[in-house]
Coordinates of C-alpha atoms and ligand atoms in Angstrom, one line a residue:
M3 CA 3.5 -17.5 27.2
K4 CA 4.5 -14.1 26.9
Q5 CA 1.4 -12.4 27.1
E6 CA 1.0 -9.1 27.3
S7 CA -2.3 -7.1 28.6
H8 CA -3.0 -4.5 25.4
V9 CA -6.0 -2.8 27.1
K10 CA -7.4 -1.7 23.7
R11 CA -5.4 -2.8 21.1
E12 CA -6.6 -5.5 19.3
G13 CA -4.4 -8.1 18.2
F14 CA -3.5 -11.2 15.9
S15 CA -4.6 -14.4 17.9
S16 CA -2.0 -17.2 16.7
S17 CA 1.0 -17.4 14.4
I18 CA -0.8 -18.9 11.4
G19 CA -3.2 -16.1 11.7
V20 CA -0.4 -13.6 11.6
I21 CA 0.7 -15.1 8.3
A22 CA -2.6 -15.9 6.8
A23 CA -3.2 -11.7 7.7
V24 CA 0.3 -10.5 6.5
L25 CA 0.1 -12.9 3.8
G26 CA -3.6 -11.7 2.8
S27 CA -2.3 -8.1 2.6
A28 CA 0.4 -9.2 0.4
V29 CA -1.5 -11.2 -2.3
G30 CA -3.9 -9.6 -4.2
L31 CA -4.6 -7.7 -7.8
G32 CA -0.7 -7.4 -7.3
N33 CA 0.1 -10.9 -8.0
I34 CA -3.2 -11.8 -10.7
W35 CA -3.4 -8.5 -12.4
K36 CA -0.4 -6.5 -12.0
F37 CA 2.1 -8.5 -12.2
P38 CA 1.6 -10.4 -15.2
Y39 CA 0.6 -7.0 -16.8
V40 CA 3.6 -5.1 -16.0
T41 CA 5.6 -8.5 -16.9
G42 CA 4.4 -8.3 -19.9
A43 CA 4.9 -4.9 -20.8
N44 CA 8.6 -4.9 -19.9
G45 CA 9.6 -7.7 -21.4
G46 CA 9.0 -10.8 -19.4
A47 CA 12.3 -12.7 -18.1
A48 CA 14.3 -10.1 -17.6
F49 CA 12.3 -8.1 -16.2
I50 CA 11.4 -10.7 -13.4
L51 CA 15.0 -11.1 -12.7
V52 CA 15.6 -7.7 -11.6
Y53 CA 11.9 -7.7 -10.0
L54 CA 13.1 -11.0 -7.6
L55 CA 16.2 -9.1 -7.1
C56 CA 14.7 -5.7 -6.2
L57 CA 12.0 -7.9 -3.7
A58 CA 15.0 -9.7 -2.2
L59 CA 17.4 -6.7 -1.4
V60 CA 15.1 -3.9 -1.0
G61 CA 11.3 -5.2 -0.4
L62 CA 12.5 -7.6 2.5
P63 CA 14.4 -5.7 4.4
V64 CA 12.0 -2.5 4.3
M65 CA 9.0 -5.1 5.1
L66 CA 11.4 -6.3 8.4
S67 CA 11.4 -2.8 8.9
E68 CA 8.2 -2.3 9.3
H69 CA 7.1 -5.0 11.6
L70 CA 9.9 -3.8 13.6
I71 CA 8.9 -0.6 14.1
G72 CA 5.4 -1.6 14.4
R73 CA 5.8 -4.4 17.0
N74 CA 8.3 -2.1 18.9
T75 CA 5.5 0.7 19.0
K76 CA 2.3 -1.1 19.0
S77 CA 1.0 1.7 17.2
N78 CA -0.7 3.1 13.4
A79 CA 1.8 4.5 10.8
V80 CA 2.3 8.3 12.2
G81 CA 1.8 7.2 15.8
A82 CA 5.0 4.6 15.5
F83 CA 7.2 7.4 14.2
K84 CA 6.2 9.8 17.1
K85 CA 6.4 7.4 19.6
I86 CA 10.6 6.6 18.9
E87 CA 11.3 10.1 17.9
P88 CA 8.8 12.6 19.2
R89 CA 11.7 15.3 18.4
R90 CA 11.9 15.3 15.1
P91 CA 9.6 15.2 11.8
W92 CA 9.6 11.3 11.1
F93 CA 5.9 10.8 11.7
L94 CA 5.4 12.7 8.2
V95 CA 6.7 9.1 6.9
G96 CA 3.9 7.6 8.1
G97 CA 1.7 10.7 6.9
A98 CA 2.7 9.8 3.5
G99 CA 1.7 6.3 4.1
V100 CA -2.1 7.5 5.0
L101 CA -2.0 9.3 1.9
S102 CA -0.7 6.4 -0.2
A103 CA -3.2 4.4 1.1
F104 CA -6.1 6.5 -0.5
L105 CA -4.3 6.6 -3.3
I106 CA -3.8 3.3 -4.1
M107 CA -7.5 2.2 -3.0
A108 CA -8.4 4.7 -5.4
F109 CA -7.4 2.2 -8.6
Y110 CA -7.5 -0.8 -6.4
T111 CA -11.3 -0.9 -6.0
C112 CA -11.9 0.4 -9.4
V113 CA -10.3 -2.9 -10.4
A114 CA -11.1 -5.1 -8.0
G115 CA -15.1 -3.7 -9.1
W116 CA -14.0 -5.1 -12.9
V117 CA -13.1 -8.6 -10.7
Y118 CA -16.7 -8.6 -9.0
A119 CA -18.1 -7.9 -11.8
Y120 CA -16.3 -10.6 -13.4
I121 CA -17.7 -12.9 -11.2
F122 CA -21.4 -12.3 -13.3
K123 CA -20.4 -12.3 -16.3
S124 CA -18.6 -15.4 -16.0
A125 CA -21.7 -16.9 -14.7
S126 CA -23.7 -15.6 -17.2
G127 CA -21.2 -17.2 -20.3
V128 CA -20.6 -14.4 -22.0
L129 CA -17.1 -14.6 -21.2
L130 CA -17.0 -18.2 -22.8
T131 CA -15.1 -17.5 -25.9
N132 CA -11.6 -18.0 -27.5
K133 CA -11.7 -15.1 -29.6
P134 CA -9.7 -12.4 -28.7
Q135 CA -12.0 -9.8 -30.4
E136 CA -14.7 -11.0 -28.2
T137 CA -13.1 -11.1 -24.7
T138 CA -11.7 -7.7 -25.4
Q139 CA -15.0 -6.3 -26.4
V140 CA -17.0 -7.7 -23.0
F141 CA -14.0 -5.8 -21.1
N142 CA -14.0 -2.5 -22.8
S143 CA -17.7 -2.3 -22.6
L144 CA -17.8 -2.8 -19.1
V145 CA -14.8 -0.1 -18.4
S146 CA -16.1 2.4 -20.9
G147 CA -19.6 2.5 -19.1
V148 CA -20.2 5.0 -16.7
G149 CA -22.5 3.4 -14.0
E150 CA -21.5 -0.1 -14.6
P151 CA -18.0 0.3 -13.3
L152 CA -19.1 3.1 -10.7
F153 CA -21.7 0.6 -9.2
W154 CA -19.1 -2.6 -8.5
Q155 CA -16.8 0.5 -7.2
V156 CA -19.1 1.1 -4.6
V157 CA -19.9 -3.1 -3.8
V158 CA -16.2 -3.0 -3.3
L159 CA -15.9 0.1 -0.8
L160 CA -19.4 -1.1 1.5
L161 CA -18.0 -4.7 1.4
T162 CA -14.5 -3.7 2.3
G163 CA -15.7 -1.4 5.1
A164 CA -18.3 -3.4 6.7
I165 CA -15.8 -5.9 7.5
I166 CA -13.4 -3.6 8.5
M167 CA -16.1 -2.3 10.9
A168 CA -16.8 -5.5 12.2
G169 CA -13.5 -6.0 13.6
V170 CA -10.4 -7.2 11.2
T171 CA -8.8 -10.1 12.7
K172 CA -11.9 -12.8 13.5
G173 CA -13.3 -12.5 10.0
I174 CA -10.4 -11.9 7.8
E175 CA -8.1 -14.5 9.6
R176 CA -10.6 -16.9 9.6
V177 CA -11.6 -16.4 5.7
T178 CA -8.1 -16.3 4.5
K179 CA -6.9 -19.4 6.2
V180 CA -9.3 -21.4 4.1
L181 CA -9.6 -19.5 0.8
M182 CA -5.5 -18.7 0.5
P183 CA -5.1 -22.5 -0.3
L184 CA -8.0 -22.5 -2.6
L185 CA -6.8 -20.3 -4.5
F186 CA -3.7 -21.7 -4.9
I187 CA -4.7 -25.0 -5.9
L188 CA -7.3 -23.3 -8.7
L189 CA -4.0 -21.7 -9.8
I190 CA -2.3 -25.1 -10.4
V191 CA -5.3 -26.2 -12.3
I192 CA -5.3 -23.6 -14.8
D193 CA -1.7 -23.7 -14.8
V194 CA -2.0 -27.1 -16.0
R195 CA -4.6 -26.2 -18.5
S196 CA -2.6 -23.1 -19.5
L197 CA 0.6 -25.1 -20.4
S198 CA -1.3 -28.1 -22.2
L199 CA -2.3 -25.4 -24.6
P200 CA -0.8 -25.8 -28.3
G201 CA 1.6 -22.9 -28.4
A202 CA 2.3 -22.6 -24.8
A203 CA 6.2 -22.8 -25.3
A204 CA 6.1 -19.3 -26.4
G205 CA 4.6 -18.1 -23.4
L206 CA 7.1 -20.1 -21.0
S207 CA 10.0 -18.9 -22.8
F208 CA 8.7 -15.6 -22.9
L209 CA 8.5 -15.9 -18.9
F210 CA 11.6 -17.4 -18.2
K211 CA 14.3 -17.1 -20.8
P212 CA 15.8 -13.3 -20.3
D213 CA 16.4 -11.2 -23.2
F214 CA 18.5 -8.1 -21.3
S215 CA 18.3 -5.9 -23.9
K216 CA 14.8 -5.1 -22.8
I217 CA 15.8 -3.5 -19.7
T218 CA 15.3 -0.2 -19.5
V219 CA 15.6 2.4 -16.9
S220 CA 12.1 2.9 -16.4
A221 CA 11.8 -0.8 -16.7
V222 CA 13.7 -1.2 -13.4
L223 CA 11.8 1.5 -12.0
A224 CA 8.5 -0.5 -12.6
A225 CA 10.4 -3.6 -11.0
L226 CA 11.1 -1.7 -8.2
G227 CA 7.6 0.3 -7.7
L228 CA 6.3 -3.6 -8.1
A229 CA 8.3 -4.7 -5.5
F230 CA 7.4 -2.5 -3.2
F231 CA 3.5 -2.7 -4.2
K232 CA 3.4 -6.6 -4.0
L233 CA 4.7 -6.6 -0.6
S234 CA 2.5 -3.9 1.0
V235 CA 5.6 -1.9 2.0
G236 CA 6.6 1.7 2.1
M237 CA 3.5 3.1 3.4
G238 CA 3.1 1.8 6.8
A239 CA 0.5 -1.0 6.2
M240 CA 3.1 -2.9 7.7
I241 CA 3.6 -1.1 10.5
T242 CA 0.4 -1.1 11.5
Y243 CA -0.3 -5.1 11.2
G244 CA 3.4 -5.2 12.7
S245 CA 1.6 -3.8 15.3
Y246 CA -0.7 -6.6 16.1
V247 CA 2.1 -9.1 16.0
D248 CA 2.6 -10.7 19.2
K249 CA 6.7 -10.0 20.7
S250 CA 7.2 -14.1 20.8
E251 CA 6.9 -14.1 16.7
N252 CA 10.4 -14.3 14.4
L253 CA 9.8 -11.4 12.6
P254 CA 12.8 -12.0 9.8
K255 CA 11.5 -15.6 9.2
M256 CA 8.0 -14.6 8.9
A257 CA 9.0 -11.7 6.1
V258 CA 10.6 -14.4 4.2
K259 CA 8.3 -17.1 4.6
V260 CA 5.6 -13.9 3.0
A261 CA 7.8 -12.8 0.6
L262 CA 8.3 -16.3 -1.1
S263 CA 4.9 -17.7 -1.1
D264 CA 3.9 -14.2 -2.3
T265 CA 6.2 -14.5 -5.0
L266 CA 5.2 -18.3 -5.8
V267 CA 1.5 -17.3 -6.1
S268 CA 2.4 -14.4 -8.8
L269 CA 4.7 -16.6 -11.1
M270 CA 1.9 -19.0 -11.0
A271 CA -0.4 -16.0 -12.2
G272 CA 2.4 -15.4 -14.8
I273 CA 2.3 -19.6 -16.2
A274 CA -1.5 -19.2 -15.7
I275 CA -1.7 -16.4 -18.2
F276 CA 1.6 -16.1 -20.7
P277 CA 0.7 -19.6 -22.5
A278 CA -2.5 -19.0 -23.1
V279 CA -1.4 -15.2 -24.2
F280 CA 1.0 -16.8 -26.9
A281 CA -1.6 -19.8 -27.8
F282 CA -4.6 -17.2 -28.7
G283 CA -2.2 -14.9 -30.8
F284 CA -2.8 -11.8 -28.1
K285 CA 0.2 -9.3 -26.8
P286 CA 1.8 -10.0 -23.7
D287 CA 1.9 -5.9 -23.4
A288 CA -2.0 -5.4 -23.5
G289 CA -1.5 -3.2 -20.0
P290 CA -4.3 -3.6 -17.4
K291 CA -6.8 -5.3 -19.4
L292 CA -4.3 -8.3 -19.8
L293 CA -6.0 -10.5 -17.1
F294 CA -9.1 -9.7 -18.6
I295 CA -9.0 -10.8 -21.6
I296 CA -7.1 -13.6 -21.4
I297 CA -7.9 -15.6 -18.5
P298 CA -11.8 -16.2 -19.9
T299 CA -9.7 -17.8 -23.0
V300 CA -7.9 -20.2 -20.8
F301 CA -11.2 -21.3 -19.3
N302 CA -13.5 -21.6 -22.1
S303 CA -11.0 -24.3 -23.4
M304 CA -11.2 -26.5 -20.8
P305 CA -13.9 -28.9 -19.4
L306 CA -16.4 -27.2 -16.8
G307 CA -14.5 -24.0 -17.5
R308 CA -17.5 -21.9 -17.0
I309 CA -18.0 -23.1 -13.2
F310 CA -14.2 -22.6 -12.8
M311 CA -13.8 -19.3 -14.4
V312 CA -16.5 -18.2 -11.8
L313 CA -14.5 -19.8 -8.9
F314 CA -11.2 -17.9 -10.1
F315 CA -12.7 -14.4 -10.0
I316 CA -14.5 -14.9 -6.8
L317 CA -11.3 -16.2 -5.1
T318 CA -9.2 -13.1 -6.7
A319 CA -12.0 -10.8 -5.5
I320 CA -11.2 -12.1 -1.9
A321 CA -7.8 -12.0 -2.4
A322 CA -8.2 -8.5 -3.6
T323 CA -10.4 -8.1 -0.4
G324 CA -7.8 -9.0 1.8
A325 CA -5.2 -6.8 0.5
M326 CA -7.9 -4.1 0.8
L327 CA -8.2 -4.4 4.3
S328 CA -4.6 -3.8 5.2
L329 CA -4.9 -0.8 3.1
L330 CA -8.2 0.7 4.8
E331 CA -6.7 -0.3 8.2
V332 CA -3.9 2.0 7.3
P333 CA -5.9 5.4 7.7
I334 CA -8.6 3.9 10.4
A335 CA -5.9 2.7 12.8
Y336 CA -4.6 6.3 12.2
L337 CA -7.9 7.9 13.0
T338 CA -9.2 5.9 15.7
E339 CA -5.9 6.1 17.5
Q340 CA -4.4 9.7 16.8
Y341 CA -7.5 11.4 17.1
Q342 CA -9.9 9.1 19.4
W343 CA -12.6 8.6 16.5
S344 CA -14.7 5.2 16.3
R345 CA -14.0 2.8 14.4
R346 CA -17.4 3.2 13.0
N347 CA -17.0 6.9 12.1
A348 CA -13.2 6.4 10.7
T349 CA -14.6 3.4 8.5
L350 CA -16.8 5.4 7.0
L351 CA -15.2 9.1 6.4
T352 CA -12.6 6.5 5.1
I353 CA -14.6 5.0 2.3
L354 CA -16.6 8.2 1.6
G355 CA -13.0 9.6 0.6
I356 CA -11.6 6.6 -1.5
G357 CA -15.1 6.5 -3.1
L358 CA -14.7 10.0 -4.2
I359 CA -11.3 10.4 -5.2
G360 CA -12.0 6.5 -6.6
S361 CA -14.6 7.6 -8.8
T362 CA -12.0 9.4 -10.5
A363 CA -10.1 6.7 -11.3
T364 CA -13.2 4.8 -12.6
L365 CA -14.3 7.2 -14.8
S366 CA -10.8 8.1 -16.5
N367 CA -12.0 5.2 -19.0
S368 CA -14.6 6.8 -20.0
I369 CA -15.7 10.2 -19.8
L370 CA -12.6 11.7 -17.8
S371 CA -10.3 9.9 -20.3
K372 CA -9.4 13.2 -21.8
V373 CA -8.2 14.3 -18.2
L374 CA -4.6 14.3 -17.6
I375 CA -1.9 14.8 -14.7
F376 CA 1.0 14.7 -15.9
G377 CA 0.6 13.3 -19.2
K378 CA -1.8 10.0 -17.8
T379 CA -5.4 9.8 -16.8
F380 CA -6.3 9.6 -13.5
F381 CA -6.2 6.1 -13.2
D382 CA -2.5 5.8 -14.2
F383 CA -1.7 8.8 -12.2
Y384 CA -2.4 7.2 -9.2
D385 CA -0.9 4.0 -10.1
F386 CA 2.0 5.7 -10.8
A387 CA 2.4 8.1 -7.9
T388 CA 1.8 5.5 -5.2
S389 CA 4.1 2.1 -6.5
N390 CA 6.7 4.2 -8.4
V391 CA 7.1 7.5 -6.4
L392 CA 5.5 6.9 -2.9
L393 CA 6.4 3.9 -1.9
P394 CA 9.7 3.8 -2.8
L395 CA 10.0 7.1 -0.9
G396 CA 8.6 5.9 1.8
G397 CA 10.9 2.9 1.9
I398 CA 13.9 5.3 1.7
F399 CA 12.8 7.0 4.8
I400 CA 11.9 3.9 6.7
A401 CA 15.3 2.3 5.8
L402 CA 16.9 5.8 6.9
F403 CA 15.1 5.7 10.1
V404 CA 15.7 2.1 11.2
G405 CA 19.3 2.0 9.9
W406 CA 20.3 6.0 11.3
Q407 CA 17.7 7.2 13.7
W408 CA 16.5 4.6 15.9
G409 CA 19.9 3.2 17.3
Y410 CA 21.5 0.3 16.8
A411 CA 21.0 -1.4 20.3
N412 CA 17.0 -0.6 19.9
V413 CA 16.6 -2.4 16.4
K414 CA 19.2 -5.3 17.3
R415 CA 16.7 -6.2 21.0
E416 CA 13.4 -6.1 18.4
M417 CA 15.0 -8.1 15.7
T418 CA 16.2 -11.2 18.4
N419 CA 13.0 -10.7 20.8
E420 CA 15.3 -9.0 23.4
G421 CA 18.1 -11.7 23.2
Q422 CA 16.1 -14.5 22.6
L423 CA 16.8 -15.4 19.0
A424 CA 20.2 -16.4 17.7
N425 CA 19.9 -14.4 14.2
E426 CA 23.0 -12.0 14.7
G427 CA 24.8 -12.8 11.4
L428 CA 21.3 -11.9 9.8
F429 CA 21.0 -8.8 11.8
Q430 CA 24.3 -7.3 10.5
V431 CA 23.3 -8.1 6.7
Y432 CA 20.4 -6.3 7.4
R433 CA 21.8 -3.4 9.0
V434 CA 24.2 -3.0 6.1
L435 CA 20.6 -3.7 3.8
V436 CA 19.2 -0.7 5.6
R437 CA 22.0 1.9 6.2
Y438 CA 23.3 1.9 2.8
L439 CA 21.8 -0.4 0.1
V440 CA 17.9 0.2 0.2
P441 CA 18.5 4.0 0.7
I442 CA 21.2 5.0 -2.1
A443 CA 19.9 2.0 -4.6
V444 CA 16.2 3.3 -4.2
A445 CA 17.5 6.8 -4.7
I446 CA 19.2 6.3 -7.5
V447 CA 16.4 3.8 -9.4
L448 CA 13.9 6.5 -8.5
L449 CA 15.7 9.8 -9.7
A450 CA 16.5 7.8 -12.6
G451 CA 13.6 6.5 -13.5
L452 CA 11.8 10.0 -13.2
N453 CA 14.2 11.5 -15.3
V454 CA 16.2 13.8 -12.8
I455 CA 19.6 12.1 -13.6
H456 CA 20.6 10.5 -16.8
F457 CA 23.4 7.9 -17.1
Ligands
PFF1 N1 0.1 -6.2 -1.8 C1 -1.0 -5.5 -2.4 C2 -1.1 -6.7 -4.2 O1 0.0 -7.0 -4.3 O2 -2.1 -6.5 -4.4 C3 -1.2 -4.2 -2.8 C4 -1.4 -3.8 -1.2 C5 -1.9 -3.9 -0.1 C6 -0.3 -2.5 -1.4 C7 -1.6 -3.1 0.8 C8 0.1 -2.1 -0.6 C9 -0.9 -2.2 0.6 F1 -0.7 -1.6 2.0

């Protein structure tokens, strides 16, 4: 086999392992928590269509670009740009990615903490009710506390840190390979139950019958941001993971597989949630708490609901953990490779930093709720600044880098595995996307969504 001898660098061990890890990064709270609530807040089906368009035309080419850069350089997000173009400051794109990883982790660990807490709450039975007020009450009392949500956030950080420190690939590859299919099966079970609730049809039409009057400029920016966040692109996580991928992998094929499976999981989460939203008289635009107040009602109305609910939150916690590993790996690969830190020290410093910033996100539902940055709480600010600003910006520069800086022949060589893959046509389409469509379209949506330009 074309096995290279990487002296120090670990790599994924098999094609299945690569898919599991990359999909493990993509699938996470983004599918189960964020996709439903952002879709709910932006009017449903029409938003989903815009989202799918962003995913195919922007998210996918950026993901492929990152994999190409990573695999070619076998470097972390900063080092990769330095290797290809040492004389120009492209490495700043990787630097911004490291920053994004911190900011995403700040609110991601907060929500993951809620999920961990919900494993125990569902086991205890307090969530088994079909009264919206009661599930809302349980959620509010969790997030508006101080000690409890902080405790869970720390648990999340320590656990994720421990897995990372142990060396990612063996543990996470093995775990995700088994548990991802399990999450999938459980989602099917919940979907069936949710769909058979009386009044479920309204939820389905919300999900699948587009009403284009709901599409505003800020909804388009939200869809674009969600596409970046979902696929873990625009910040170097996929450069980092790409750097662990073997030369023989078919990268375009892999990116398509990952994007399709990821989308399927999101849609299934939508089908789990929206029929219940309408059946139980909730509003679809409840925001970040949507998952936490709706899902219990579905389980409550199903036999063995308590057991299934515990299982559901365990699997969600695992999906979130897989995604967090890739987020953590960005600063850790950077610190260990650029500054020769030990993996242990890099991990400890990183989780400490995330813990400090992350506590402001967690407390923004309680004692820091009055502190606003650009009119947003810390939690909302980190979320908005990353998904809707930093990731799209990163995406623009990554596309520009591959499209205009790296060189036609170099990109082609990497994408065709040194000419072994016959994907010339695909390469030409990809090239047009990264040279023109991605940078121009993302720039327009970004500027319009941020109100810098008006239509
Ligand atoms: N894709 C993850 C999700 O949808 O939950 C979130 C994420 C992971 C974003 C890793 C960025 C990243 F680097």
